Tab-separated table of C-alpha atoms in Angstrom:
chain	number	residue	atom	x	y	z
N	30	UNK	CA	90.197	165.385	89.136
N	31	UNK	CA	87.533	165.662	92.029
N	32	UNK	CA	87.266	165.991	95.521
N	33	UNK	CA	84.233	164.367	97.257
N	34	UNK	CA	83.621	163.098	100.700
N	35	UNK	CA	87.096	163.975	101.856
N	36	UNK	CA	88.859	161.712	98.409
N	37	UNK	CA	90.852	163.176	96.190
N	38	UNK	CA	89.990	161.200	93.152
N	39	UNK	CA	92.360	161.354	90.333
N	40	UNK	CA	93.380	158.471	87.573
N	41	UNK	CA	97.487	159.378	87.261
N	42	UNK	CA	99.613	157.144	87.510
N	43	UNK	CA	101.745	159.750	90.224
N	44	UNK	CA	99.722	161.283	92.588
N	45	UNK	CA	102.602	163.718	93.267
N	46	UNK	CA	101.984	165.313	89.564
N	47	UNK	CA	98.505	166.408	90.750
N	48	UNK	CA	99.976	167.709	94.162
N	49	UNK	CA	102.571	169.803	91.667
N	50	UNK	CA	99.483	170.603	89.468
N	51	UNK	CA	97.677	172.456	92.364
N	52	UNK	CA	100.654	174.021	93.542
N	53	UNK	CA	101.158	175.888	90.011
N	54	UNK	CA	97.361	176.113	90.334
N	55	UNK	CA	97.499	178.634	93.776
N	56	UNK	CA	100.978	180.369	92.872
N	57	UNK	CA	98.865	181.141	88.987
N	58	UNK	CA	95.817	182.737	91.457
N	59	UNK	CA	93.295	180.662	91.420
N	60	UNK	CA	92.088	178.018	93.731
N	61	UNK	CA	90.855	174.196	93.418
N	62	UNK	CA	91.051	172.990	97.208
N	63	UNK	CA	93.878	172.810	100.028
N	64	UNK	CA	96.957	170.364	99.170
N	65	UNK	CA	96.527	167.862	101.930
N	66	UNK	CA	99.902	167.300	104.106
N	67	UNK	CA	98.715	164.076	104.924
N	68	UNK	CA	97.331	160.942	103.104
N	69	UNK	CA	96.216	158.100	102.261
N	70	UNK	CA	97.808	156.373	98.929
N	71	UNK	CA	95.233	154.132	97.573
N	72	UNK	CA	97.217	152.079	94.357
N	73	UNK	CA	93.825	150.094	92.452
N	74	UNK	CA	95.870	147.931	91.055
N	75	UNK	CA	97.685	146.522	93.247
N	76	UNK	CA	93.875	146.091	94.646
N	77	UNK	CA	93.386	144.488	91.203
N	78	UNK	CA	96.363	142.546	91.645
N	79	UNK	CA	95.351	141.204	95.012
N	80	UNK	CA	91.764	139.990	93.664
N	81	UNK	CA	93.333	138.332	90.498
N	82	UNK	CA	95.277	136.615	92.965
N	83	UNK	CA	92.270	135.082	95.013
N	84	UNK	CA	90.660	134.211	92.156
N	85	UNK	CA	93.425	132.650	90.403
N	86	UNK	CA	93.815	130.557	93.733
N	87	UNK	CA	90.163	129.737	94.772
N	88	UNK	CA	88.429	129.943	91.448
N	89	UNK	CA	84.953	130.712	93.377
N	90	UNK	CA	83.065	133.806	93.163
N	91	UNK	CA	84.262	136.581	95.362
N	92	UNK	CA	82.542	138.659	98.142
N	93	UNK	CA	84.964	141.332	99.263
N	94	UNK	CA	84.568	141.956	102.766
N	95	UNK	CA	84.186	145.945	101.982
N	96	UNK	CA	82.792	146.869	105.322
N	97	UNK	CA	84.308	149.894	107.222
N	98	UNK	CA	84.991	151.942	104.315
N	99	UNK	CA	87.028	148.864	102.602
N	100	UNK	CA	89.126	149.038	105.846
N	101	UNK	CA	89.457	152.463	104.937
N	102	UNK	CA	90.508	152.329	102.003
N	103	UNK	CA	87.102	153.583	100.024
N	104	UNK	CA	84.238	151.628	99.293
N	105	UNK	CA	83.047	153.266	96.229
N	106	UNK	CA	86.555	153.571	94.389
N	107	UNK	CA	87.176	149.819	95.504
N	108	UNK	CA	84.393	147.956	94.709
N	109	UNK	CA	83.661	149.636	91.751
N	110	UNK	CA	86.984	149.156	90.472
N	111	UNK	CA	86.399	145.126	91.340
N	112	UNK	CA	83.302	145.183	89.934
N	113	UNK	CA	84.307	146.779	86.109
N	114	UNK	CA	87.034	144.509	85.837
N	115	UNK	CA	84.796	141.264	86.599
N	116	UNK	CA	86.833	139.845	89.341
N	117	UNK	CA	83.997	140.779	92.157
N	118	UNK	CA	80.889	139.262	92.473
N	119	UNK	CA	79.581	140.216	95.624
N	120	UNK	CA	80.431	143.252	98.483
N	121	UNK	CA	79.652	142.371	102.148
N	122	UNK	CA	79.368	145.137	104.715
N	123	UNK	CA	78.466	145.160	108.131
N	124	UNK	CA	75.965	148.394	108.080
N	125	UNK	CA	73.162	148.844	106.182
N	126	UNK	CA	73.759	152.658	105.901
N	127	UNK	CA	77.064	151.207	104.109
N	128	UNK	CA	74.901	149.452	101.580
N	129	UNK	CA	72.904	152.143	100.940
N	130	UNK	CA	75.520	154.440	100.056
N	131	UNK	CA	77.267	152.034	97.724
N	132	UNK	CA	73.938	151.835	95.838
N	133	UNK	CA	73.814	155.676	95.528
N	134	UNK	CA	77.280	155.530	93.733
N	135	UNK	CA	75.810	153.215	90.878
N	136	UNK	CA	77.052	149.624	92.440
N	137	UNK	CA	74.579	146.709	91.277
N	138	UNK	CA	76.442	143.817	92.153
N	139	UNK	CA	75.097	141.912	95.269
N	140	UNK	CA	75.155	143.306	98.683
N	141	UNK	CA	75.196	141.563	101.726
N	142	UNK	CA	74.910	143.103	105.462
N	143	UNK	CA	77.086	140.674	107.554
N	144	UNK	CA	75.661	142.231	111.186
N	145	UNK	CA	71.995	142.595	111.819
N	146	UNK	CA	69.368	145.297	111.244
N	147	UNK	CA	67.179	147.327	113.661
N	148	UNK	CA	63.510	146.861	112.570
N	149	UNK	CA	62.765	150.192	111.104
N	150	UNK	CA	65.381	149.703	108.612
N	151	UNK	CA	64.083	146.419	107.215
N	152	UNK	CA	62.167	148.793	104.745
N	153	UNK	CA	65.831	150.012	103.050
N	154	UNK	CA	66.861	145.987	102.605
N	155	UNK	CA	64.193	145.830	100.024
N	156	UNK	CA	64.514	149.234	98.610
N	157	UNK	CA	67.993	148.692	97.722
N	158	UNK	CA	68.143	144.959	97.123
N	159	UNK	CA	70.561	144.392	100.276
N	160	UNK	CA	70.795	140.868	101.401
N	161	UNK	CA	70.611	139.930	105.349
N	162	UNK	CA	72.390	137.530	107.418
N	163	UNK	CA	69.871	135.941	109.671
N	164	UNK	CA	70.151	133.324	112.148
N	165	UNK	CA	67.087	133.669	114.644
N	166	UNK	CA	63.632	132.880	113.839
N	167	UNK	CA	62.160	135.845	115.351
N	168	UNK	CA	64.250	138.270	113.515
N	169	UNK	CA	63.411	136.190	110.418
N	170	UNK	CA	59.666	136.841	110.909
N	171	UNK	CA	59.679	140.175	111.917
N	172	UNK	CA	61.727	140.515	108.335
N	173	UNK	CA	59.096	138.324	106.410
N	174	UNK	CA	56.337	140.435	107.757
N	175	UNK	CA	58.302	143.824	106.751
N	176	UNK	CA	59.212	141.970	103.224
N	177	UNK	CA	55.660	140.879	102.299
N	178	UNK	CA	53.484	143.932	103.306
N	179	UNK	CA	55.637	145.477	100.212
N	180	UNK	CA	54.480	143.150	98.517
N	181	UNK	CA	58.218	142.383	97.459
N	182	UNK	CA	60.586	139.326	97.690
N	183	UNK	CA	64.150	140.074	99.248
N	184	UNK	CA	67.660	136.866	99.535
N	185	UNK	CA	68.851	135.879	102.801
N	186	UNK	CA	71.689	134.133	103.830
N	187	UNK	CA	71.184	131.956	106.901
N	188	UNK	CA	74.144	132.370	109.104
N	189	UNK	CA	75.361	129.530	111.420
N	190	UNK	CA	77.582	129.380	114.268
N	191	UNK	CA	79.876	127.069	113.825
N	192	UNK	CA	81.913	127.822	116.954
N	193	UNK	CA	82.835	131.976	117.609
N	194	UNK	CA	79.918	131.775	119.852
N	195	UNK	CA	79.341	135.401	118.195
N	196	UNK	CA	76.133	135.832	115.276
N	197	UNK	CA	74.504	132.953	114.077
N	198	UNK	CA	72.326	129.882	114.979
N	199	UNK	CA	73.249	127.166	116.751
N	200	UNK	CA	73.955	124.092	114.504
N	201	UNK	CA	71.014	122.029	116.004
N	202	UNK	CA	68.574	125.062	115.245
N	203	UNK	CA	69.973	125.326	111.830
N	204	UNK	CA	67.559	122.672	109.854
N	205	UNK	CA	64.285	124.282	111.517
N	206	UNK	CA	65.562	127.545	110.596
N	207	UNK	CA	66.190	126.686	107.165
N	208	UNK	CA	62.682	125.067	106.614
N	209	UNK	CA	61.157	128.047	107.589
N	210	UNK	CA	63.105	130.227	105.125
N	211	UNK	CA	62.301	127.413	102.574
N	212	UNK	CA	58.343	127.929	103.588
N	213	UNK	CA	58.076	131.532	103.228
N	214	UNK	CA	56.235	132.940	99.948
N	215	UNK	CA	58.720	136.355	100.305
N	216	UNK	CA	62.001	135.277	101.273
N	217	UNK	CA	64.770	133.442	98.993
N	218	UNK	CA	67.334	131.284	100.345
N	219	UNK	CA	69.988	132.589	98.401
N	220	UNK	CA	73.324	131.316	101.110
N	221	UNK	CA	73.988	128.942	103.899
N	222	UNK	CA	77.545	130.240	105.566
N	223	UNK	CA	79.307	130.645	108.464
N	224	UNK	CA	82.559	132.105	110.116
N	225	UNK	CA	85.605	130.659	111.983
N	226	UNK	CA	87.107	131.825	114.799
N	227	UNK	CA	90.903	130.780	114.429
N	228	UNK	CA	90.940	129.915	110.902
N	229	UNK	CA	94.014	132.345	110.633
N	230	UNK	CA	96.525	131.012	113.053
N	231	UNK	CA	98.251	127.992	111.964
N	232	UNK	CA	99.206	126.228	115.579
N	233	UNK	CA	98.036	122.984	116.533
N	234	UNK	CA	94.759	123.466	118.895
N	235	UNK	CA	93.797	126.309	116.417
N	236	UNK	CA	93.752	123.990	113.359
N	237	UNK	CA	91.835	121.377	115.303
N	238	UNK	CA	89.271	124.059	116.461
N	239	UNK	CA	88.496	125.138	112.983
N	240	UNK	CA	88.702	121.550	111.272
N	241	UNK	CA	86.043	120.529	114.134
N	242	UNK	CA	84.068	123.980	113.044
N	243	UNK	CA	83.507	122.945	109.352
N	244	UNK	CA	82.974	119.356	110.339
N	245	UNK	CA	80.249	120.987	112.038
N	246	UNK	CA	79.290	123.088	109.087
N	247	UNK	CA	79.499	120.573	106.524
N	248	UNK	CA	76.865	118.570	109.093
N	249	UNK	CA	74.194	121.137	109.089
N	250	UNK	CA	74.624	122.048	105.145
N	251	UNK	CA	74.556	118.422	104.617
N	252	UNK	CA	71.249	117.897	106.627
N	253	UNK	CA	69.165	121.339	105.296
N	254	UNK	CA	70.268	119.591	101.225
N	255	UNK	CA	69.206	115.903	102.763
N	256	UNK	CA	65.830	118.113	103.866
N	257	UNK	CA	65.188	118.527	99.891
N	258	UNK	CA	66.159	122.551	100.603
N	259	UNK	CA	67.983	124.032	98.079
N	260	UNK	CA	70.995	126.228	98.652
N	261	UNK	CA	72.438	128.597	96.001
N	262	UNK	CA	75.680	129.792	98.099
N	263	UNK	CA	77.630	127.809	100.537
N	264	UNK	CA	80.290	130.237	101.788
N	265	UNK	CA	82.485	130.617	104.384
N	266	UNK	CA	85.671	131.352	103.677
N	267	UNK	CA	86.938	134.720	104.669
N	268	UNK	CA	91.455	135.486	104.373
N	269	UNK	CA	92.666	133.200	106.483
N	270	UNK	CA	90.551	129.973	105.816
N	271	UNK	CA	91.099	131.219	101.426
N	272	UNK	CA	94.875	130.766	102.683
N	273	UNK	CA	94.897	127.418	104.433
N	274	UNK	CA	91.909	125.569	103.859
N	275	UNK	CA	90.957	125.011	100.506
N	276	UNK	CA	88.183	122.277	101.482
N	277	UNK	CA	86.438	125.350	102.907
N	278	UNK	CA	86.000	127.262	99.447
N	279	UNK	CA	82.508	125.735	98.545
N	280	UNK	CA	80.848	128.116	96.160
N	281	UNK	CA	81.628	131.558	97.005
N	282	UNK	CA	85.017	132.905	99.362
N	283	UNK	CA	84.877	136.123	101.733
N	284	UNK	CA	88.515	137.485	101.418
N	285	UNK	CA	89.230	140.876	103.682
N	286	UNK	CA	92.812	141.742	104.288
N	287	UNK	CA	94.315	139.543	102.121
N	288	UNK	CA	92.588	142.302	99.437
N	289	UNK	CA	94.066	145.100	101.357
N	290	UNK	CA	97.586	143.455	100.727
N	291	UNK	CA	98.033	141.721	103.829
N	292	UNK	CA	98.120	138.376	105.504
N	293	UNK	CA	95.753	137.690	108.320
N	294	UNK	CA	98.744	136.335	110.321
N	295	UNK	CA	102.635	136.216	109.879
N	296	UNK	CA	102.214	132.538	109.797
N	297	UNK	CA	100.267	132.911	106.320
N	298	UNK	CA	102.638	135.496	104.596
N	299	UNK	CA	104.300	134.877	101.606
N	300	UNK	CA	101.219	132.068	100.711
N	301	UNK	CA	99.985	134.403	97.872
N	302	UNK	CA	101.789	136.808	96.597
N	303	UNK	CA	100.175	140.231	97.793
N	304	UNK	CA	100.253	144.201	96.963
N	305	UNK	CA	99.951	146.610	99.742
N	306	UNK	CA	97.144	148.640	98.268
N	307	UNK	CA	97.612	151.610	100.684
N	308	UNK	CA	100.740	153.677	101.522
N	309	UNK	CA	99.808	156.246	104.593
N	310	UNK	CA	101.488	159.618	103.616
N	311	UNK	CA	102.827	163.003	105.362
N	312	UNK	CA	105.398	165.647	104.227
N	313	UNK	CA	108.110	167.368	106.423
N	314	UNK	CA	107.010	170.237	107.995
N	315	UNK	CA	109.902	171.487	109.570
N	316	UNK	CA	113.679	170.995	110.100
N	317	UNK	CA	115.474	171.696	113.266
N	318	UNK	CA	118.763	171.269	115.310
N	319	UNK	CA	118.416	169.736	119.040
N	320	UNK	CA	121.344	169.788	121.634
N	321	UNK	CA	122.905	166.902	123.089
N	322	UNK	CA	120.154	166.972	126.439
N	323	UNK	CA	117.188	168.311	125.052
N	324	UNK	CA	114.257	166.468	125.256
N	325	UNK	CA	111.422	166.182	122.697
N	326	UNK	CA	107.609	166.305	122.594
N	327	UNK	CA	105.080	165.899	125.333
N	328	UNK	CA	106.214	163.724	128.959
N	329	UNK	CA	110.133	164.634	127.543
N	330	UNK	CA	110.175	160.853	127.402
N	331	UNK	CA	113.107	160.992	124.778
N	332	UNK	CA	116.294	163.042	125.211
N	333	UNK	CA	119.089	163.531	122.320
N	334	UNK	CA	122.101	161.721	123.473
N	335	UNK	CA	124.534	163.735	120.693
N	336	UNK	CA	123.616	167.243	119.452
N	337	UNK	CA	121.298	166.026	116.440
N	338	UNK	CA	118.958	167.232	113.801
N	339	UNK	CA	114.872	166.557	113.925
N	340	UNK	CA	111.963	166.667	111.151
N	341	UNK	CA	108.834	167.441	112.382
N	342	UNK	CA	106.122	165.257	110.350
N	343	UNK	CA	102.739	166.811	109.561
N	344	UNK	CA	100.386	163.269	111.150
N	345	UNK	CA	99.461	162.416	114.553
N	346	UNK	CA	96.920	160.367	116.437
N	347	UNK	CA	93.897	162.521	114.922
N	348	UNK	CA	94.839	161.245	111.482
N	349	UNK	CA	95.375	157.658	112.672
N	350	UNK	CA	98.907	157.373	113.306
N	351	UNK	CA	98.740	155.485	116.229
N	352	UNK	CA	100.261	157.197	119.639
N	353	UNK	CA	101.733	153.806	120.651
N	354	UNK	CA	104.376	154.400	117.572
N	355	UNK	CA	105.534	157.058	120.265
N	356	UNK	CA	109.800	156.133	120.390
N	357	UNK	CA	109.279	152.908	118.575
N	358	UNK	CA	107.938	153.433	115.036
N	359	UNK	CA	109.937	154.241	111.608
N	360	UNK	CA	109.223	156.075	108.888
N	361	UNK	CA	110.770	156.374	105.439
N	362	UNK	CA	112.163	159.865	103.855
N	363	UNK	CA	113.521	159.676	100.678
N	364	UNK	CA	113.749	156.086	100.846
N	365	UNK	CA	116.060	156.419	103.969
N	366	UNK	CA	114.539	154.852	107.234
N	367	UNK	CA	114.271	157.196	110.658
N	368	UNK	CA	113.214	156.757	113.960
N	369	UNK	CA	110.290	158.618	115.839
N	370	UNK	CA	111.397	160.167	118.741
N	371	UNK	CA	109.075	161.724	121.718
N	372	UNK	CA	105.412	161.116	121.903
N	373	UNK	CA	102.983	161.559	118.768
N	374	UNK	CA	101.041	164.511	118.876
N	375	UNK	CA	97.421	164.774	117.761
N	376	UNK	CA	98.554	166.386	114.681
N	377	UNK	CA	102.652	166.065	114.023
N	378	UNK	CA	105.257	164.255	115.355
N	379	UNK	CA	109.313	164.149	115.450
N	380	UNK	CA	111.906	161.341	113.710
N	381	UNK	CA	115.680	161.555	114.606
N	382	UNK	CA	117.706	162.462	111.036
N	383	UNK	CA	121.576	162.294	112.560
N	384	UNK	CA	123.730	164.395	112.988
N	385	UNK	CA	123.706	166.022	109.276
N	386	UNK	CA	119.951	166.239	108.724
N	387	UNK	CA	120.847	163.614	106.249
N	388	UNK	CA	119.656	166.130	103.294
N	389	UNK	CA	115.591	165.812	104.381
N	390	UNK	CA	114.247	169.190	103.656
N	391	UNK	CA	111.091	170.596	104.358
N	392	UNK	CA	108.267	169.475	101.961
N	393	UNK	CA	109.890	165.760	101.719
N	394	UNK	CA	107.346	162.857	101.622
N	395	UNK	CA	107.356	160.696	104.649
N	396	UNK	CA	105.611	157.139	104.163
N	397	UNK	CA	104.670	156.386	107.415
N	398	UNK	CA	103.193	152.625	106.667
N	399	UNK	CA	103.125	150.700	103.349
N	400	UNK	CA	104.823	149.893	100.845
N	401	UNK	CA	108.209	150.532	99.576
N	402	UNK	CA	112.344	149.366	100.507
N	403	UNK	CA	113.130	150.433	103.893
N	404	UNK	CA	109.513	150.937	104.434
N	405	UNK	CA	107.477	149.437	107.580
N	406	UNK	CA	103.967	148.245	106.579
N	407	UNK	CA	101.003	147.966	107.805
N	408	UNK	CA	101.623	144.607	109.922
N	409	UNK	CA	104.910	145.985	111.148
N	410	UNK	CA	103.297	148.825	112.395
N	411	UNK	CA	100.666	146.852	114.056
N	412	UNK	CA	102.959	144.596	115.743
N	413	UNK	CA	104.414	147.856	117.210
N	414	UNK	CA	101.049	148.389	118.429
N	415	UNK	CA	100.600	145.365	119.679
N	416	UNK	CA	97.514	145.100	117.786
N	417	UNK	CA	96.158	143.575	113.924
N	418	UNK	CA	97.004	145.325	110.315
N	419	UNK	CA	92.913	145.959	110.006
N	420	UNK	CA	92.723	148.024	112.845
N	421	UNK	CA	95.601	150.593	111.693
N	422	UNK	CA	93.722	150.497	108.188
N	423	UNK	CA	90.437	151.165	109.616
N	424	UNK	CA	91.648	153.754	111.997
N	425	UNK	CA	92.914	156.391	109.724
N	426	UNK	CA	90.769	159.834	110.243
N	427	UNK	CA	88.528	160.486	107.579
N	428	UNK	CA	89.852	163.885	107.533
N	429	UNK	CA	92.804	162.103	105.593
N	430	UNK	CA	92.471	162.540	101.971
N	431	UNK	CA	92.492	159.467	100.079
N	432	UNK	CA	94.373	159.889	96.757
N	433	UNK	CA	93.743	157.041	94.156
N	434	UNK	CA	96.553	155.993	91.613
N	435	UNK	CA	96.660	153.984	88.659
N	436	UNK	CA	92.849	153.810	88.432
């Protein structure tokens, strides 16, 4: 058992025995490090699980889209874990500094930066073998010129836009582009690849759009091969085009969420059969009685309609329990379901327990998003929020602990 970079890094198969450990731990005298009242339950093999699954289904190497911290679920744990058990081939990030670190930790499979570089880093690519997305010649020089006065070679992947209107070159510059690549004496052409837009949403003018974008793709891989330029990788496919458009699999697939234990829409769930790999924990700080008429939390915007009981949970906003949950979100005590009441507070917030206090005492584990009966997920939550299951993910604190079971 460790603690580094705010993880709590343990291989049990119950985190809650290494909570109990450090309890006997401080009452015994001595001290290891603060028991964290909230978070985050990262389960590696129900990561495993998930990346089994894409293989099984795509047979192609894998890339795992492990940018932002795995979604925040840890970088290091999580693509080391994929890595060891030879599912992973590849990690893609979208920072360099990202890339870097994951190299410090002892990862050697490939890396590739999905967003571009500033020019002073173009050094640290070749330092630590990390492979670029480019799609504009100028960039593309300014990286052979870095590349070859080290006297080094360094993969690219040329990156096409096939439609987003977002990174990449436009599919008439692609062929000149590629040549160029082709003609340099320090850079490889290790991928040709691209991204769609709407690949995850299943309704008619969405599944023209992306069946016109790799149309469009197929074109300009079609005409840099007809060139006599060779192309390792042809990849594309991130979750949602893995889920519905197995044409688009080609020789490598980009899965994100669907890794995380999610499907990139409602319209795709149920397509593979996915883990939730993270379960977003607090305890019960507090137990109290409200009156019929009293009002709870900041703006009083809820009142108690019957003289009632209330937990107060130890998460708010600060730790990434989003403030739009305010009067709408759930949580699960004791595998028993509550409503949050009053606004969520930076660091706590309040759930309605009845009339009884329904037996939750102080200390009780509250799940506020993942996995579990009676238990909202992550896309509930985020349809509560009115926003996507990655941003919740990404958007817990990183002064939440991340506690790592059956490792």
């Amino acid at each position: 058992m460790r603690k580094k970079n705010g993880e709590v890094l343990c291989a049990s198969q119950d985190a809650e025995q290494i909570f109990l450990l450090i309890i006997d731990c401080l009452m015994g005298g001595w001290y290891i490090f603060p028991m964290p009242v909230t978070y985050a339950r990262i389960n590696i093999s129900n990561f495993l699980h998930n990346l089994a699954a894409v293989k099984k289904l795509t047979g192609k190497k894998i890339c795992m889209a492990a940018k932002a911290d795995c979604y925040g679920h840890g970088s290091e744990m999580l693509v080391k874990a994929g890595a060891e058990s030879g599912l992973l081939d590849a990690a893609g990030v979208a920072d360099i500094g990202e890339g870097i670190r994951m190299r410090q930790s002892g990862i050697n499979i490939p890396i590739l930066v999905f967003r571009g570089c500033m020019e002073p880093d173009f050094p640290l690519l070749v330092d630590y073998n990390i492979q670029p997305f480019v799609s504009d010649l100028q960039y593309v020089q300014m990286l052979e010129k870095c590349v070859a006065e080290k006297g080094r070679h360094l993969s690219v992947h040329l990156k096409i836009d096939s439609g987003m209107s977002r990174a990449g070159c436009r599919p008439e510059d692609a062929l000149e582009l590629a040549k160029y690549i082709a003609g340099s004496p320090c850079l490889t052409r290790e991928g040709v690849c691209t991204h769609f837009a709407v690949a995850d949403s299943l309704a008619k003018e969405c599944v023209a759009d992306t069946t016109k974008e790799i149309r469009m793709f197929e074109k300009c891989v079609r005409d840099i091969k007809n060139a006599g330029i060779e192309v390792k990788t042809v990849h594309c496919a991130a979750s949602g085009a893995i889920l519905g458009y197995p044409e688009t699999y080609y020789d490598m697939v980009r899965p994100g969420i669907i890794l995380y234990g999610y499907p990139p829409s409602r319209e795709y769930a149920g397509r593979l059969d996915l883990r939730p790999v993270m379960d977003f924990v607090s305890h019960v700080i507090l137990v109290k009685k409200i009156k019929k008429g009293e009002k709870v939390s900041y703006g009083f915007i809820w009142k108690a309609m019957q003289d009632t009981y209330i937990a107060v949970v130890g998460a708010g906003y600060a730790d990434g329990y989003n403030r739009l949950m305010s009067n709408q979100g759930k949580v699960t005590i004791g595998g028993n379901s509550y409503p949050v009441v009053g606004r969520i507070c930076m660091d706590q917030f309040m759930v309605d327990l009845g009339e009884n206090s329904a037996g939750v005492r102080v200390g009780d584990e509250t799940v506020l998003f993942g996995s579990g009966e009676n238990t909202m997920d992550a896309f509930d939550a985020a349809e509560v929020c009115g926003t996507i299951s990655y941003e919740l993910l990404c958007n817990i604190n990183k002064r939440v602990p991340r506690v790592y079971i059956n490792g």
